[in-house]
Tab-separated table of C-alpha atoms in Angstrom:
chain	number	residue	atom	x	y	z
A	1	MET	CA	-129.569	-28.812	-37.572
A	2	LYS	CA	-131.183	-25.488	-38.256
A	3	PHE	CA	-127.962	-23.693	-37.383
A	4	SER	CA	-125.831	-25.679	-39.841
A	5	THR	CA	-128.453	-25.164	-42.581
A	6	LEU	CA	-128.421	-21.436	-41.893
A	7	ILE	CA	-124.610	-21.299	-42.164
A	8	PHE	CA	-124.709	-23.315	-45.372
A	9	LEU	CA	-127.238	-20.928	-46.943
A	10	PHE	CA	-125.238	-17.935	-45.763
A	11	VAL	CA	-121.990	-19.216	-47.336
A	12	LEU	CA	-123.842	-20.236	-50.496
A	13	CYS	CA	-125.372	-16.780	-50.801
A	14	PHE	CA	-121.975	-15.054	-50.504
A	15	SER	CA	-120.246	-17.363	-52.909
A	16	LEU	CA	-122.926	-16.906	-55.570
A	17	THR	CA	-123.238	-13.146	-55.194
A	18	SER	CA	-119.620	-12.128	-54.555
A	19	CYS	CA	-117.998	-9.606	-56.877
A	20	TYR	CA	-115.487	-10.650	-59.410
A	21	GLU	CA	-114.007	-9.190	-62.498
A	22	LYS	CA	-112.445	-10.959	-65.394
A	23	LEU	CA	-108.698	-11.051	-64.861
A	24	ASP	CA	-106.848	-8.831	-67.322
A	25	PHE	CA	-103.290	-10.085	-67.713
A	26	ASP	CA	-102.682	-7.437	-70.374
A	27	GLN	CA	-102.310	-4.936	-67.518
A	28	LEU	CA	-98.786	-6.293	-67.034
A	29	ASP	CA	-97.868	-4.986	-70.479
A	30	ASN	CA	-98.374	-1.456	-69.203
A	31	TYR	CA	-96.566	-1.933	-65.888
A	32	VAL	CA	-93.380	0.136	-65.509
A	33	TYR	CA	-90.779	-1.223	-63.115
A	34	LYS	CA	-88.862	1.585	-61.331
A	35	PRO	CA	-86.050	0.205	-59.150
A	36	ILE	CA	-83.570	2.515	-57.433
A	37	PHE	CA	-79.995	1.395	-56.715
A	38	THR	CA	-77.510	3.198	-54.463
A	39	SER	CA	-73.854	2.253	-54.232
A	40	SER	CA	-70.758	3.783	-52.728
A	41	LEU	CA	-68.544	5.300	-55.384
A	42	THR	CA	-65.251	6.348	-53.833
A	43	SER	CA	-63.869	7.502	-50.531
A	44	PHE	CA	-60.513	8.681	-49.264
A	45	THR	CA	-58.894	10.430	-46.326
A	46	LEU	CA	-56.004	12.842	-46.805
A	47	VAL	CA	-53.545	14.218	-44.259
A	48	PRO	CA	-51.179	17.149	-44.944
A	49	GLY	CA	-48.148	14.858	-45.372
A	50	GLN	CA	-49.724	13.378	-48.523
A	51	PHE	CA	-49.468	16.749	-50.257
A	52	PHE	CA	-45.654	16.672	-50.093
A	53	ASN	CA	-43.492	15.007	-52.744
A	54	SER	CA	-40.320	13.005	-52.039
A	55	GLN	CA	-38.206	16.194	-52.059
A	56	GLY	CA	-40.389	17.720	-49.310
A	57	VAL	CA	-42.074	20.229	-51.631
A	58	GLN	CA	-45.782	20.792	-51.086
A	59	GLU	CA	-47.991	19.873	-54.049
A	60	ASN	CA	-51.242	21.803	-54.437
A	61	SER	CA	-53.497	18.952	-55.567
A	62	ILE	CA	-54.048	15.215	-55.415
A	63	VAL	CA	-55.966	13.226	-58.048
A	64	ASP	CA	-57.841	9.972	-57.436
A	65	GLU	CA	-59.240	7.890	-60.308
A	66	THR	CA	-61.690	5.026	-59.737
A	67	ARG	CA	-63.462	2.528	-62.004
A	68	PHE	CA	-67.170	3.226	-62.473
A	69	GLU	CA	-68.869	-0.045	-63.374
A	70	ILE	CA	-72.567	0.717	-62.982
A	71	PHE	CA	-73.166	0.836	-66.744
A	72	GLU	CA	-71.591	-2.560	-67.409
A	73	ALA	CA	-75.004	-4.144	-66.792
A	74	ASN	CA	-77.138	-3.650	-69.919
A	75	ILE	CA	-80.347	-3.386	-67.908
A	76	VAL	CA	-78.917	-0.282	-66.252
A	77	LYS	CA	-77.248	1.159	-69.354
A	78	ASP	CA	-80.402	0.798	-71.459
A	79	ASN	CA	-82.949	1.946	-68.858
A	80	VAL	CA	-81.362	4.469	-66.487
A	81	VAL	CA	-83.239	7.786	-66.377
A	82	GLN	CA	-81.369	9.667	-63.655
A	83	LEU	CA	-78.174	9.514	-61.596
A	84	ASP	CA	-77.679	11.272	-58.262
A	85	PHE	CA	-74.127	11.925	-57.107
A	86	TYR	CA	-73.906	12.488	-53.349
A	87	ALA	CA	-70.826	13.389	-51.304
A	88	GLU	CA	-70.085	13.910	-47.617
A	89	ILE	CA	-66.940	15.895	-46.870
A	90	LYS	CA	-65.068	16.719	-43.676
A	91	ASN	CA	-62.342	19.383	-43.924
A	92	GLU	CA	-60.212	19.764	-40.807
A	93	PHE	CA	-57.467	21.557	-42.776
A	94	ASP	CA	-56.587	25.177	-41.992
A	95	ARG	CA	-57.413	26.134	-45.593
A	96	ASP	CA	-60.215	25.723	-48.119
A	97	VAL	CA	-60.206	22.753	-50.498
A	98	THR	CA	-61.673	22.723	-54.005
A	99	ILE	CA	-62.979	19.451	-55.453
A	100	ASN	CA	-63.295	18.863	-59.207
A	101	ILE	CA	-65.028	15.698	-60.398
A	102	ASP	CA	-65.149	14.315	-63.932
A	103	PHE	CA	-66.801	11.229	-65.372
A	104	LEU	CA	-64.530	9.708	-68.042
A	105	ASP	CA	-64.829	7.035	-70.725
A	106	ASP	CA	-62.259	4.288	-71.454
A	107	ASN	CA	-60.172	6.757	-73.488
A	108	ASP	CA	-60.062	9.250	-70.576
A	109	ARG	CA	-62.348	11.594	-72.513
A	110	GLU	CA	-64.492	13.768	-70.235
A	111	ILE	CA	-68.128	12.725	-70.529
A	112	TYR	CA	-69.518	14.848	-67.703
A	113	THR	CA	-67.971	17.509	-65.449
A	114	PHE	CA	-69.592	18.291	-62.114
A	115	SER	CA	-69.964	21.751	-60.669
A	116	THR	CA	-66.866	22.714	-58.678
A	117	ILE	CA	-67.220	21.950	-54.970
A	118	ASN	CA	-65.666	24.464	-52.567
A	119	VAL	CA	-65.242	23.241	-48.997
A	120	ARG	CA	-64.312	25.900	-46.487
A	121	SER	CA	-61.624	25.413	-43.863
A	122	GLY	CA	-62.998	23.706	-40.754
A	123	GLU	CA	-66.227	22.571	-42.490
A	124	LEU	CA	-66.913	19.217	-40.829
A	125	ASN	CA	-70.372	18.309	-42.198
A	126	PHE	CA	-70.393	19.426	-45.824
A	127	THR	CA	-72.787	17.590	-48.154
A	128	TYR	CA	-73.171	17.868	-51.900
A	129	LEU	CA	-75.794	16.504	-54.288
A	130	GLU	CA	-75.863	16.754	-58.072
A	131	GLU	CA	-78.661	15.185	-60.100
A	132	ILE	CA	-77.988	14.139	-63.684
A	133	GLU	CA	-80.891	13.650	-66.078
A	134	ILE	CA	-79.876	11.036	-68.645
A	135	SER	CA	-82.174	12.520	-71.315
A	136	GLN	CA	-80.097	15.725	-71.167
A	137	ASN	CA	-76.756	13.862	-70.928
A	138	PRO	CA	-77.153	10.676	-73.013
A	139	ASP	CA	-73.390	10.038	-73.269
A	140	ILE	CA	-73.233	9.462	-69.519
A	141	VAL	CA	-73.934	5.760	-70.111
A	142	ASN	CA	-70.407	5.532	-71.626
A	143	VAL	CA	-68.740	6.453	-68.326
A	144	THR	CA	-66.221	3.905	-67.030
A	145	LYS	CA	-64.139	6.025	-64.607
A	146	VAL	CA	-64.521	8.851	-62.130
A	147	LYS	CA	-61.659	11.299	-61.554
A	148	ILE	CA	-61.613	13.402	-58.387
A	149	GLU	CA	-59.091	16.182	-57.838
A	150	ALA	CA	-58.661	17.801	-54.422
A	151	SER	CA	-56.852	21.161	-54.635
A	152	LEU	CA	-55.611	23.254	-51.741
A	153	GLU	CA	-56.420	26.949	-51.589
A	154	ASN	CA	-54.242	29.547	-49.834
A	155	THR	CA	-51.021	27.885	-50.982
A	156	ALA	CA	-48.888	30.900	-50.019
A	157	THR	CA	-48.276	29.295	-46.624
A	158	GLN	CA	-47.002	25.755	-46.458
A	159	MET	CA	-48.901	23.136	-44.466
A	160	ASN	CA	-47.260	21.278	-41.609
A	161	PRO	CA	-46.502	17.821	-43.100
A	162	ASN	CA	-46.678	16.255	-39.612
A	163	SER	CA	-50.138	17.608	-38.809
A	164	THR	CA	-52.864	15.053	-38.076
A	165	GLU	CA	-55.699	17.152	-39.548
A	166	GLU	CA	-57.755	15.192	-42.059
A	167	PHE	CA	-59.707	15.830	-45.209
A	168	GLU	CA	-62.281	13.052	-45.645
A	169	PHE	CA	-64.315	12.460	-48.812
A	170	LYS	CA	-67.098	9.855	-49.184
A	171	SER	CA	-69.349	9.572	-52.199
A	172	SER	CA	-72.175	7.462	-53.556
A	173	VAL	CA	-74.270	7.282	-56.679
A	174	THR	CA	-77.960	6.469	-56.977
A	175	ALA	CA	-79.304	5.120	-60.272
A	176	TYR	CA	-82.989	5.442	-61.119
A	177	ILE	CA	-84.102	2.758	-63.567
A	178	GLN	CA	-87.338	2.698	-65.528
A	179	THR	CA	-88.301	-0.315	-67.621
A	180	LYS	CA	-91.332	-2.318	-68.697
A	181	LEU	CA	-91.629	-5.946	-67.691
């Protein structure tokens, strides 16, 4: 009996003297939600034969255009603060390759042009990162397409169209969102 009375008094003491603070639900008004989304953007693999037209003449560049739909969601379009463009490139070709990347709007107008990427011959683990601050490039939210051009260097010598060497390009984009609840 004494033991149960002692436990009761102990619990009563803690429940009457425990700390508490009035809940302030207004704190939610100041909360900033900062999600980060990463998505693949485009990828392709090229072999030398793809640089030759139907007459067997070597072309010096190939262009790939892809839809860019990240800004179709208003929550992203209205609250994005930064975009990171990341690329991994493998160049097995016997010559350097230059990559030019442009973000375009629906009218094919250039909204943003990336720094030129030069990938040396035989570079198998090339990575590239470009960060875009939206405050410095506010038109970027109008982007609907990405255009990537791969151009061969050292075009004085023709490539072997039957070669199995590959040029591989993989890219992703990370969007940093900042919004109040």
